[in-house]
């Protein structure tokens, strides 16, 4: 059994497997070298040879316990026919959205648009570098994808107040997202993903209608993954009530963000937990990093816990600090 499954399924509290959100990416010089030669990010995600190489870069360097495929949550809107571009230093930029156009997309054309991702997974399945490691496939949660598809750019500067005003349109879009995200999950599992993580990076922006935007859509995906026999990790970033979320949605494991009081959570939450450390601590000194990392290891010492961050690793992180972090986690007894 892989270390993460040992923790997740057997609830072994003696090991703390480790991988990092966004581990395959911009903080790695070897990724930046490839990126320089490949200015079109979507094309890079659809190049199975290069995306395999990028997926394996952090594994070769750090021997993490899981690989997460090099891809993006916005590949689902792309597969549904919305244009997606990444402009330098501006982040994602999505094209116009016509519900009548989206309704014409068939399962077959969606699958064809994303076929290189499934090819990447089947290549990884045979990789000797991933023996005894999990291969994490992923999707964005319906809410987070809805936000990008409607807002067209990152919601980090906030959302317009009328974004959700057309109720019929929004519900139809949520329906389509449920359908295509499930297809994407199923195809990833069939191609070799051994765990699925659902990123709801903007869940913290939901202020009302939690059933409609958070609980119901996520529960629907979680049940789908469970039916396919694979563990599912949820990351509803910045929500206020992880206990309520876990009770309703029942993921195999929940990834916490860095604003959560881990100590009080561990007393009330029975399911395996992942993550928590603020990625900014990787930008400080080794002493501070050690102190903050040990806090999480101590809090979760009698709880099934997979070490990870409270959000993605920052591009300005020094590789040396990642080695340090791994040494602290693996050296903890
Ligand atoms: O190891 C890995 O995690 C790499 C694979 C990966 C994953 C899991 C990438 C590559 N993106 C993602 C998930 C993802 N993408 C999320 C959820 C996780 C999170 O909250 O961080 C989100 C919100 C996105 C959307 C996205 N794609 C952003 C964020 C924009 C915003 O709103 O602030 C960005 C910058 C991207 C592009 C992207 N995706 C991945 C990489 C390496 C990059 C950078 C591309 C580049 O400019 O070089």
mmCIF file of C-alpha atoms and ligand atoms in Angstrom:
data_model
loop_
_atom_site.group_PDB
_atom_site.id
_atom_site.type_symbol
_atom_site.label_atom_id
_atom_site.label_comp_id
_atom_site.label_asym_id
_atom_site.label_seq_id
_atom_site.Cartn_x
_atom_site.Cartn_y
_atom_site.Cartn_z
ATOM 1 C CA UNK A 1 0.000 0.000 0.000
ATOM 2 C CA UNK A 2 1.253 3.514 -0.758
ATOM 3 C CA UNK A 3 2.140 5.763 2.216
ATOM 4 C CA UNK A 4 -0.843 8.060 1.584
ATOM 5 C CA UNK A 5 -3.309 5.159 1.377
ATOM 6 C CA UNK A 6 -1.744 3.663 4.514
ATOM 7 C CA UNK A 7 -2.655 6.907 6.223
ATOM 8 C CA UNK A 8 -6.018 7.437 4.536
ATOM 9 C CA UNK A 9 -7.438 3.942 4.514
ATOM 10 C CA UNK A 10 -5.608 2.196 7.369
ATOM 11 C CA UNK A 11 -5.561 5.388 9.453
ATOM 12 C CA UNK A 12 -1.917 4.808 10.306
ATOM 13 C CA UNK A 13 -0.786 7.716 12.480
ATOM 14 C CA UNK A 14 2.857 6.630 12.643
ATOM 15 C CA UNK A 15 3.762 7.948 9.202
ATOM 16 C CA UNK A 16 3.374 11.416 7.752
ATOM 17 C CA UNK A 17 3.498 11.163 3.975
ATOM 18 C CA UNK A 18 4.331 14.424 2.224
ATOM 19 C CA UNK A 19 3.568 16.111 -1.082
ATOM 20 C CA UNK A 20 2.962 19.803 -1.826
ATOM 21 C CA UNK A 21 0.193 21.571 -3.661
ATOM 22 C CA UNK A 22 1.608 23.080 -6.862
ATOM 23 C CA UNK A 23 4.782 21.036 -6.380
ATOM 24 C CA UNK A 24 5.256 20.838 -10.155
ATOM 25 C CA UNK A 25 5.701 24.438 -11.122
ATOM 26 C CA UNK A 26 7.261 27.818 -11.094
ATOM 27 C CA UNK A 27 9.575 27.580 -8.052
ATOM 28 C CA UNK A 28 11.557 24.846 -9.854
ATOM 29 C CA UNK A 29 14.370 26.061 -12.139
ATOM 30 C CA UNK A 30 13.956 22.967 -14.321
ATOM 31 C CA UNK A 31 10.270 23.860 -14.831
ATOM 32 C CA UNK A 32 11.134 27.459 -15.707
ATOM 33 C CA UNK A 33 13.580 26.179 -18.325
ATOM 34 C CA UNK A 34 10.821 24.222 -20.058
ATOM 35 C CA UNK A 35 8.313 27.065 -19.654
ATOM 36 C CA UNK A 36 10.686 29.531 -21.339
ATOM 37 C CA UNK A 37 10.669 27.394 -24.453
ATOM 38 C CA UNK A 38 6.874 26.923 -24.301
ATOM 39 C CA UNK A 39 5.059 30.246 -24.055
ATOM 40 C CA UNK A 40 1.612 28.717 -24.662
ATOM 41 C CA UNK A 41 0.596 27.260 -21.284
ATOM 42 C CA UNK A 42 -2.442 25.325 -22.562
ATOM 43 C CA UNK A 43 -0.330 23.723 -25.276
ATOM 44 C CA UNK A 44 2.189 22.726 -22.627
ATOM 45 C CA UNK A 45 -0.587 21.077 -20.575
ATOM 46 C CA UNK A 46 -1.612 19.197 -23.731
ATOM 47 C CA UNK A 47 1.897 17.913 -24.482
ATOM 48 C CA UNK A 48 2.049 14.523 -22.719
ATOM 49 C CA UNK A 49 5.835 14.143 -23.034
ATOM 50 C CA UNK A 50 6.642 17.531 -21.525
ATOM 51 C CA UNK A 51 3.877 17.350 -18.921
ATOM 52 C CA UNK A 52 5.189 13.935 -17.884
ATOM 53 C CA UNK A 53 8.656 15.385 -17.479
ATOM 54 C CA UNK A 54 7.276 18.294 -15.384
ATOM 55 C CA UNK A 55 5.129 15.974 -13.240
ATOM 56 C CA UNK A 56 8.224 13.901 -12.447
ATOM 57 C CA UNK A 57 10.579 16.845 -11.758
ATOM 58 C CA UNK A 58 9.612 17.259 -8.072
ATOM 59 C CA UNK A 59 9.553 13.476 -7.586
ATOM 60 C CA UNK A 60 13.101 13.082 -8.891
ATOM 61 C CA UNK A 61 14.339 15.984 -6.807
ATOM 62 C CA UNK A 62 12.486 15.445 -3.517
ATOM 63 C CA UNK A 63 11.080 11.911 -3.635
ATOM 64 C CA UNK A 64 7.621 13.135 -2.584
ATOM 65 C CA UNK A 65 5.084 10.421 -1.697
ATOM 66 C CA UNK A 66 2.754 11.392 -4.531
ATOM 67 C CA UNK A 67 2.915 12.951 -7.961
ATOM 68 C CA UNK A 68 0.221 15.432 -8.955
ATOM 69 C CA UNK A 69 -0.248 15.606 -12.697
ATOM 70 C CA UNK A 70 0.950 18.731 -14.439
ATOM 71 C CA UNK A 71 -2.321 20.187 -15.715
ATOM 72 C CA UNK A 72 -4.736 22.926 -14.625
ATOM 73 C CA UNK A 73 -8.245 23.220 -13.225
ATOM 74 C CA UNK A 74 -9.086 25.469 -16.203
ATOM 75 C CA UNK A 75 -8.628 22.568 -18.631
ATOM 76 C CA UNK A 76 -12.294 21.676 -17.975
ATOM 77 C CA UNK A 77 -13.645 25.026 -19.306
ATOM 78 C CA UNK A 78 -11.142 24.628 -22.160
ATOM 79 C CA UNK A 79 -12.479 21.133 -22.899
ATOM 80 C CA UNK A 80 -16.022 22.561 -22.875
ATOM 81 C CA UNK A 81 -15.051 25.002 -25.623
ATOM 82 C CA UNK A 82 -14.351 28.254 -23.740
ATOM 83 C CA UNK A 83 -11.033 29.784 -24.744
ATOM 84 C CA UNK A 84 -8.443 29.955 -21.959
ATOM 85 C CA UNK A 85 -5.213 31.932 -22.191
ATOM 86 C CA UNK A 86 -2.512 32.699 -19.674
ATOM 87 C CA UNK A 87 -1.006 36.128 -20.105
ATOM 88 C CA UNK A 88 2.385 36.789 -18.580
ATOM 89 C CA UNK A 89 2.006 38.092 -14.989
ATOM 90 C CA UNK A 90 -1.762 38.530 -15.443
ATOM 91 C CA UNK A 91 -2.892 34.959 -14.826
ATOM 92 C CA UNK A 92 -5.761 33.318 -16.646
ATOM 93 C CA UNK A 93 -7.922 35.036 -19.222
ATOM 94 C CA UNK A 94 -11.073 33.269 -20.413
ATOM 95 C CA UNK A 95 -13.094 33.967 -23.540
ATOM 96 C CA UNK A 96 -16.797 34.687 -24.014
ATOM 97 C CA UNK A 97 -19.331 32.246 -22.688
ATOM 98 C CA UNK A 98 -22.437 31.216 -24.632
ATOM 99 C CA UNK A 99 -24.624 28.678 -22.888
ATOM 100 C CA UNK A 100 -26.077 27.520 -26.230
ATOM 101 C CA UNK A 101 -22.535 26.790 -27.454
ATOM 102 C CA UNK A 102 -21.647 24.931 -24.241
ATOM 103 C CA UNK A 103 -24.807 22.845 -24.544
ATOM 104 C CA UNK A 104 -23.608 21.581 -27.928
ATOM 105 C CA UNK A 105 -20.412 20.040 -26.511
ATOM 106 C CA UNK A 106 -20.631 16.263 -26.526
ATOM 107 C CA UNK A 107 -18.856 13.873 -24.212
ATOM 108 C CA UNK A 108 -16.788 12.694 -27.173
ATOM 109 C CA UNK A 109 -15.579 16.125 -28.232
ATOM 110 C CA UNK A 110 -14.777 17.033 -24.593
ATOM 111 C CA UNK A 111 -12.777 13.826 -24.274
ATOM 112 C CA UNK A 112 -10.988 14.478 -27.525
ATOM 113 C CA UNK A 113 -10.043 18.005 -26.419
ATOM 114 C CA UNK A 114 -8.479 16.651 -23.225
ATOM 115 C CA UNK A 115 -7.118 13.332 -24.553
ATOM 116 C CA UNK A 116 -3.433 14.306 -23.978
ATOM 117 C CA UNK A 117 -4.130 14.543 -20.228
ATOM 118 C CA UNK A 118 -5.329 10.941 -20.218
ATOM 119 C CA UNK A 119 -2.287 9.944 -22.279
ATOM 120 C CA UNK A 120 -0.086 11.641 -19.647
ATOM 121 C CA UNK A 121 -1.735 9.574 -16.914
ATOM 122 C CA UNK A 122 -1.338 6.284 -18.741
ATOM 123 C CA UNK A 123 2.349 7.089 -19.322
ATOM 124 C CA UNK A 124 2.814 7.890 -15.629
ATOM 125 C CA UNK A 125 1.204 4.615 -14.638
ATOM 126 C CA UNK A 126 4.169 2.784 -16.175
ATOM 127 C CA UNK A 127 6.824 5.141 -14.806
ATOM 128 C CA UNK A 128 9.487 3.488 -12.655
ATOM 129 C CA UNK A 129 9.824 6.744 -10.698
ATOM 130 C CA UNK A 130 6.315 6.292 -9.285
ATOM 131 C CA UNK A 131 6.618 2.826 -7.798
ATOM 132 C CA UNK A 132 4.769 2.811 -4.438
ATOM 133 C CA UNK A 133 3.582 6.370 -4.985
ATOM 134 C CA UNK A 134 0.155 7.770 -5.679
ATOM 135 C CA UNK A 135 -0.707 9.590 -8.865
ATOM 136 C CA UNK A 136 -3.046 12.436 -7.994
ATOM 137 C CA UNK A 137 -5.502 13.553 -10.648
ATOM 138 C CA UNK A 138 -7.532 16.662 -9.941
ATOM 139 C CA UNK A 139 -10.417 18.922 -10.858
ATOM 140 C CA UNK A 140 -11.645 22.350 -9.839
ATOM 141 C CA UNK A 141 -14.898 22.289 -7.869
ATOM 142 C CA UNK A 142 -17.990 23.580 -9.721
ATOM 143 C CA UNK A 143 -18.078 26.838 -7.713
ATOM 144 C CA UNK A 144 -14.446 27.731 -8.445
ATOM 145 C CA UNK A 145 -14.814 26.904 -12.145
ATOM 146 C CA UNK A 146 -18.102 28.824 -12.328
ATOM 147 C CA UNK A 147 -16.335 31.861 -10.924
ATOM 148 C CA UNK A 148 -13.493 31.745 -13.476
ATOM 149 C CA UNK A 149 -15.872 31.022 -16.367
ATOM 150 C CA UNK A 150 -18.147 33.961 -15.540
ATOM 151 C CA UNK A 151 -15.557 36.438 -14.286
ATOM 152 C CA UNK A 152 -13.040 35.531 -17.055
ATOM 153 C CA UNK A 153 -10.072 36.523 -14.868
ATOM 154 C CA UNK A 154 -8.877 35.622 -11.385
ATOM 155 C CA UNK A 155 -11.362 36.630 -8.671
ATOM 156 C CA UNK A 156 -8.496 37.660 -6.378
ATOM 157 C CA UNK A 157 -9.564 41.312 -6.576
ATOM 158 C CA UNK A 158 -13.184 40.429 -5.710
ATOM 159 C CA UNK A 159 -16.296 39.664 -7.760
ATOM 160 C CA UNK A 160 -18.867 42.024 -9.329
ATOM 161 C CA UNK A 161 -22.078 42.040 -7.282
ATOM 162 C CA UNK A 162 -24.250 41.050 -10.271
ATOM 163 C CA UNK A 163 -22.148 38.027 -11.289
ATOM 164 C CA UNK A 164 -24.734 35.502 -10.109
ATOM 165 C CA UNK A 165 -27.920 37.385 -10.937
ATOM 166 C CA UNK A 166 -29.195 35.166 -13.791
ATOM 167 C CA UNK A 167 -30.442 32.220 -11.760
ATOM 168 C CA UNK A 168 -31.516 30.013 -14.682
ATOM 169 C CA UNK A 169 -28.231 30.525 -16.512
ATOM 170 C CA UNK A 170 -26.177 29.814 -13.379
ATOM 171 C CA UNK A 171 -28.095 26.627 -12.613
ATOM 172 C CA UNK A 172 -27.671 25.394 -16.175
ATOM 173 C CA UNK A 173 -23.943 26.130 -15.998
ATOM 174 C CA UNK A 174 -23.689 24.250 -12.673
ATOM 175 C CA UNK A 175 -25.455 21.297 -14.312
ATOM 176 C CA UNK A 176 -23.050 21.255 -17.226
ATOM 177 C CA UNK A 177 -20.073 21.561 -14.885
ATOM 178 C CA UNK A 178 -21.304 18.619 -12.808
ATOM 179 C CA UNK A 179 -21.565 16.528 -15.974
ATOM 180 C CA UNK A 180 -18.187 17.407 -17.503
ATOM 181 C CA UNK A 181 -16.184 17.436 -14.255
ATOM 182 C CA UNK A 182 -17.487 13.898 -13.601
ATOM 183 C CA UNK A 183 -16.418 12.803 -17.070
ATOM 184 C CA UNK A 184 -12.975 14.312 -16.465
ATOM 185 C CA UNK A 185 -12.686 12.526 -13.112
ATOM 186 C CA UNK A 186 -13.720 9.195 -14.582
ATOM 187 C CA UNK A 187 -11.307 9.494 -17.514
ATOM 188 C CA UNK A 188 -8.426 10.373 -15.183
ATOM 189 C CA UNK A 189 -9.155 7.358 -12.985
ATOM 190 C CA UNK A 190 -9.475 5.025 -15.971
ATOM 191 C CA UNK A 191 -6.134 6.306 -17.250
ATOM 192 C CA UNK A 192 -4.293 5.744 -13.950
ATOM 193 C CA UNK A 193 -5.080 8.388 -11.299
ATOM 194 C CA UNK A 194 -5.061 6.665 -7.888
ATOM 195 C CA UNK A 195 -6.433 9.625 -5.886
ATOM 196 C CA UNK A 196 -8.559 12.612 -6.927
ATOM 197 C CA UNK A 197 -8.224 16.045 -5.311
ATOM 198 C CA UNK A 198 -11.030 18.594 -5.707
ATOM 199 C CA UNK A 199 -9.721 22.176 -5.534
ATOM 200 C CA UNK A 200 -12.326 24.700 -4.404
ATOM 201 C CA UNK A 201 -9.782 27.499 -4.171
ATOM 202 C CA UNK A 202 -12.398 30.260 -4.073
ATOM 203 C CA UNK A 203 -14.903 28.562 -1.730
ATOM 204 C CA UNK A 204 -14.184 31.350 0.774
ATOM 205 C CA UNK A 205 -15.998 33.781 -1.536
ATOM 206 C CA UNK A 206 -19.329 31.992 -1.035
ATOM 207 C CA UNK A 207 -21.344 34.154 1.341
ATOM 208 C CA UNK A 208 -24.805 32.530 1.065
ATOM 209 C CA UNK A 209 -26.569 29.633 -0.711
ATOM 210 C CA UNK A 210 -23.992 27.172 0.650
ATOM 211 C CA UNK A 211 -26.123 24.185 -0.381
ATOM 212 C CA UNK A 212 -26.393 25.378 -3.945
ATOM 213 C CA UNK A 213 -22.765 26.424 -4.477
ATOM 214 C CA UNK A 214 -20.698 24.397 -2.020
ATOM 215 C CA UNK A 215 -22.302 21.359 -0.407
ATOM 216 C CA UNK A 216 -24.528 19.893 -3.147
ATOM 217 C CA UNK A 217 -22.100 20.244 -6.077
ATOM 218 C CA UNK A 218 -19.134 18.923 -4.072
ATOM 219 C CA UNK A 219 -21.099 16.038 -2.549
ATOM 220 C CA UNK A 220 -22.204 15.009 -6.033
ATOM 221 C CA UNK A 221 -18.542 14.801 -7.180
ATOM 222 C CA UNK A 222 -17.343 13.080 -4.004
ATOM 223 C CA UNK A 223 -20.002 10.377 -4.356
ATOM 224 C CA UNK A 224 -18.983 9.904 -7.984
ATOM 225 C CA UNK A 225 -15.296 9.417 -7.100
ATOM 226 C CA UNK A 226 -16.155 7.027 -4.252
ATOM 227 C CA UNK A 227 -18.303 4.942 -6.590
ATOM 228 C CA UNK A 228 -15.256 4.568 -8.833
ATOM 229 C CA UNK A 229 -13.326 3.122 -5.876
ATOM 230 C CA UNK A 230 -10.733 5.873 -5.465
ATOM 231 C CA UNK A 231 -10.072 8.130 -2.425
ATOM 232 C CA UNK A 232 -11.043 11.780 -2.787
ATOM 233 C CA UNK A 233 -9.439 14.791 -1.096
ATOM 234 C CA UNK A 234 -11.370 18.071 -0.812
ATOM 235 C CA UNK A 235 -9.781 21.508 -0.467
ATOM 236 C CA UNK A 236 -12.556 24.031 0.230
ATOM 237 C CA UNK A 237 -10.104 26.877 0.808
ATOM 238 C CA UNK A 238 -10.995 29.551 3.337
ATOM 239 C CA UNK A 239 -14.449 28.288 4.333
ATOM 240 C CA UNK A 240 -15.336 28.980 7.942
ATOM 241 C CA UNK A 241 -16.629 25.554 8.940
ATOM 242 C CA UNK A 242 -14.536 22.532 7.944
ATOM 243 C CA UNK A 243 -16.408 20.343 10.446
ATOM 244 C CA UNK A 244 -19.797 21.050 8.903
ATOM 245 C CA UNK A 245 -18.310 20.633 5.409
ATOM 246 C CA UNK A 246 -16.778 17.251 6.267
ATOM 247 C CA UNK A 247 -19.982 16.028 7.915
ATOM 248 C CA UNK A 248 -22.067 16.833 4.857
ATOM 249 C CA UNK A 249 -19.638 16.078 2.022
ATOM 250 C CA UNK A 250 -17.730 13.180 3.654
ATOM 251 C CA UNK A 251 -14.512 13.269 1.614
ATOM 252 C CA UNK A 252 -11.854 10.594 2.271
ATOM 253 C CA UNK A 253 -9.606 13.411 3.527
ATOM 254 C CA UNK A 254 -9.839 17.169 3.844
ATOM 255 C CA UNK A 255 -7.025 19.629 3.062
ATOM 256 C CA UNK A 256 -7.084 22.574 5.463
ATOM 257 C CA UNK A 257 -5.954 26.112 4.686
ATOM 258 C CA UNK A 258 -3.589 28.103 6.892
ATOM 259 C CA UNK A 259 -6.275 30.240 8.544
ATOM 260 C CA UNK A 260 -7.739 27.242 10.338
ATOM 261 C CA UNK A 261 -7.078 26.608 14.007
ATOM 262 C CA UNK A 262 -5.716 23.087 13.571
ATOM 263 C CA UNK A 263 -5.720 22.369 17.306
ATOM 264 C CA UNK A 264 -9.440 22.798 17.815
ATOM 265 C CA UNK A 265 -10.158 21.047 14.521
ATOM 266 C CA UNK A 266 -8.296 17.876 15.443
ATOM 267 C CA UNK A 267 -10.505 17.490 18.504
ATOM 268 C CA UNK A 268 -13.732 17.605 16.504
ATOM 269 C CA UNK A 269 -12.908 16.194 13.070
ATOM 270 C CA UNK A 270 -12.551 12.454 12.724
ATOM 271 C CA UNK A 271 -11.526 12.113 9.066
ATOM 272 C CA UNK A 272 -7.878 12.140 7.865
ATOM 273 C CA UNK A 273 -6.457 15.636 7.428
ATOM 274 C CA UNK A 274 -3.917 17.050 4.983
ATOM 275 C CA UNK A 275 -2.067 20.346 4.815
ATOM 276 C CA UNK A 276 -2.230 23.549 6.819
ATOM 277 C CA UNK A 277 1.245 25.117 6.850
ATOM 278 C CA UNK A 278 1.294 28.646 5.455
ATOM 279 C CA UNK A 279 3.453 28.490 2.285
ATOM 280 C CA UNK A 280 4.934 31.867 3.313
ATOM 281 C CA UNK A 281 6.956 30.079 6.003
ATOM 282 C CA UNK A 282 9.013 28.580 3.175
ATOM 283 C CA UNK A 283 10.149 32.152 2.470
ATOM 284 C CA UNK A 284 11.493 32.691 6.019
ATOM 285 C CA UNK A 285 14.538 31.211 7.784
ATOM 286 C CA UNK A 286 15.092 27.537 8.540
ATOM 287 C CA UNK A 287 14.499 28.037 12.269
ATOM 288 C CA UNK A 288 11.066 29.587 11.731
ATOM 289 C CA UNK A 289 10.147 26.949 9.184
ATOM 290 C CA UNK A 290 11.092 24.231 11.648
ATOM 291 C CA UNK A 291 9.089 25.725 14.490
ATOM 292 C CA UNK A 292 5.954 26.148 12.345
ATOM 293 C CA UNK A 293 6.241 22.717 10.743
ATOM 294 C CA UNK A 294 6.662 20.989 14.105
ATOM 295 C CA UNK A 295 3.480 22.711 15.320
ATOM 296 C CA UNK A 296 1.432 20.818 12.719
ATOM 297 C CA UNK A 297 3.270 17.530 13.291
ATOM 298 C CA UNK A 298 2.669 17.787 17.038
ATOM 299 C CA UNK A 299 -1.009 18.687 16.718
ATOM 300 C CA UNK A 300 -1.646 15.781 14.361
ATOM 301 C CA UNK A 301 0.644 13.205 15.981
ATOM 302 C CA UNK A 302 -2.262 10.892 16.895
ATOM 303 C CA UNK A 303 -4.376 11.662 13.847
ATOM 304 C CA UNK A 304 -4.020 10.319 10.271
ATOM 305 C CA UNK A 305 -2.197 13.249 8.687
ATOM 306 C CA UNK A 306 -0.633 13.857 5.276
ATOM 307 C CA UNK A 307 1.823 16.719 5.344
ATOM 308 C CA UNK A 308 1.101 19.472 2.821
ATOM 309 C CA UNK A 309 0.638 23.242 2.706
ATOM 310 C CA UNK A 310 -2.393 25.445 3.376
ATOM 311 C CA UNK A 311 -2.251 26.633 -0.253
ATOM 312 C CA UNK A 312 0.055 26.175 -3.256
ATOM 313 C CA UNK A 313 3.804 26.610 -2.910
ATOM 314 C CA UNK A 314 4.811 30.158 -3.891
ATOM 315 C CA UNK A 315 6.861 30.762 -7.054
ATOM 316 C CA UNK A 316 9.537 32.654 -5.087
ATOM 317 C CA UNK A 317 10.245 29.635 -2.810
ATOM 318 C CA UNK A 318 13.875 28.520 -2.709
ATOM 319 C CA UNK A 319 14.442 24.870 -3.531
ATOM 320 C CA UNK A 320 16.758 24.630 -0.521
ATOM 321 C CA UNK A 321 13.834 25.379 1.826
ATOM 322 C CA UNK A 322 11.801 22.538 0.328
ATOM 323 C CA UNK A 323 14.629 20.119 1.099
ATOM 324 C CA UNK A 324 14.664 21.497 4.627
ATOM 325 C CA UNK A 325 10.908 21.022 5.042
ATOM 326 C CA UNK A 326 11.078 17.413 3.867
ATOM 327 C CA UNK A 327 13.919 16.692 6.259
ATOM 328 C CA UNK A 328 11.903 18.078 9.171
ATOM 329 C CA UNK A 329 8.803 16.060 8.285
ATOM 330 C CA UNK A 330 10.647 12.804 7.563
ATOM 331 C CA UNK A 331 12.868 13.205 10.604
ATOM 332 C CA UNK A 332 9.928 13.667 12.997
ATOM 333 C CA UNK A 333 9.297 10.699 15.242
HETATM 334 O O1 LIG B 1 2.058 20.451 -8.971
HETATM 335 C C1 LIG B 1 1.082 21.080 -9.319
HETATM 336 O O2 LIG B 1 0.195 21.346 -8.510
HETATM 337 C C2 LIG B 1 1.021 21.540 -10.737
HETATM 338 C C3 LIG B 1 -0.264 21.343 -11.421
HETATM 339 C C4 LIG B 1 -1.260 22.468 -11.194
HETATM 340 C C5 LIG B 1 -2.376 22.442 -10.364
HETATM 341 C C6 LIG B 1 -2.792 21.377 -9.375
HETATM 342 C C7 LIG B 1 -1.253 23.695 -11.884
HETATM 343 C C8 LIG B 1 -0.213 24.135 -12.841
HETATM 344 N N1 LIG B 1 -2.396 24.370 -11.532
HETATM 345 C C9 LIG B 1 -3.103 23.646 -10.600
HETATM 346 C C10 LIG B 1 -4.385 23.946 -9.935
HETATM 347 C C11 LIG B 1 -4.960 25.298 -10.048
HETATM 348 N N2 LIG B 1 -4.928 26.154 -11.121
HETATM 349 C C12 LIG B 1 -5.755 25.905 -9.028
HETATM 350 C C13 LIG B 1 -6.123 25.253 -7.701
HETATM 351 C C14 LIG B 1 -5.015 25.300 -6.714
HETATM 352 C C15 LIG B 1 -4.726 26.671 -6.140
HETATM 353 O O3 LIG B 1 -5.642 27.269 -5.559
HETATM 354 O O4 LIG B 1 -3.581 27.090 -6.245
HETATM 355 C C16 LIG B 1 -6.149 27.171 -9.489
HETATM 356 C C17 LIG B 1 -6.984 28.190 -8.742
HETATM 357 C C18 LIG B 1 -5.641 27.311 -10.802
HETATM 358 C C19 LIG B 1 -5.844 28.464 -11.737
HETATM 359 C C20 LIG B 1 -4.535 28.997 -12.199
HETATM 360 N N3 LIG B 1 -3.766 28.430 -13.171
HETATM 361 C C21 LIG B 1 -3.824 30.074 -11.657
HETATM 362 C C22 LIG B 1 -4.279 30.907 -10.498
HETATM 363 C C23 LIG B 1 -4.809 32.206 -10.961
HETATM 364 C C24 LIG B 1 -5.451 33.014 -9.846
HETATM 365 O O5 LIG B 1 -6.672 33.114 -9.846
HETATM 366 O O6 LIG B 1 -4.716 33.584 -9.016
HETATM 367 C C25 LIG B 1 -2.615 30.190 -12.368
HETATM 368 C C26 LIG B 1 -1.523 31.207 -12.205
HETATM 369 C C27 LIG B 1 -2.583 29.130 -13.295
HETATM 370 C C28 LIG B 1 -1.489 28.789 -14.229
HETATM 371 C C29 LIG B 1 -0.665 27.653 -13.778
HETATM 372 N N4 LIG B 1 -1.146 26.417 -13.481
HETATM 373 C C30 LIG B 1 -0.114 25.575 -13.163
HETATM 374 C C31 LIG B 1 1.099 26.336 -13.271
HETATM 375 C C32 LIG B 1 2.492 25.821 -13.056
HETATM 376 C C33 LIG B 1 0.742 27.643 -13.640
HETATM 377 C C34 LIG B 1 1.687 28.807 -13.893
HETATM 378 C C35 LIG B 1 1.932 28.934 -15.338
HETATM 379 C C36 LIG B 1 3.041 29.871 -15.602
HETATM 380 O O7 LIG B 1 2.765 31.081 -15.717
HETATM 381 O O8 LIG B 1 4.173 29.407 -15.724
#
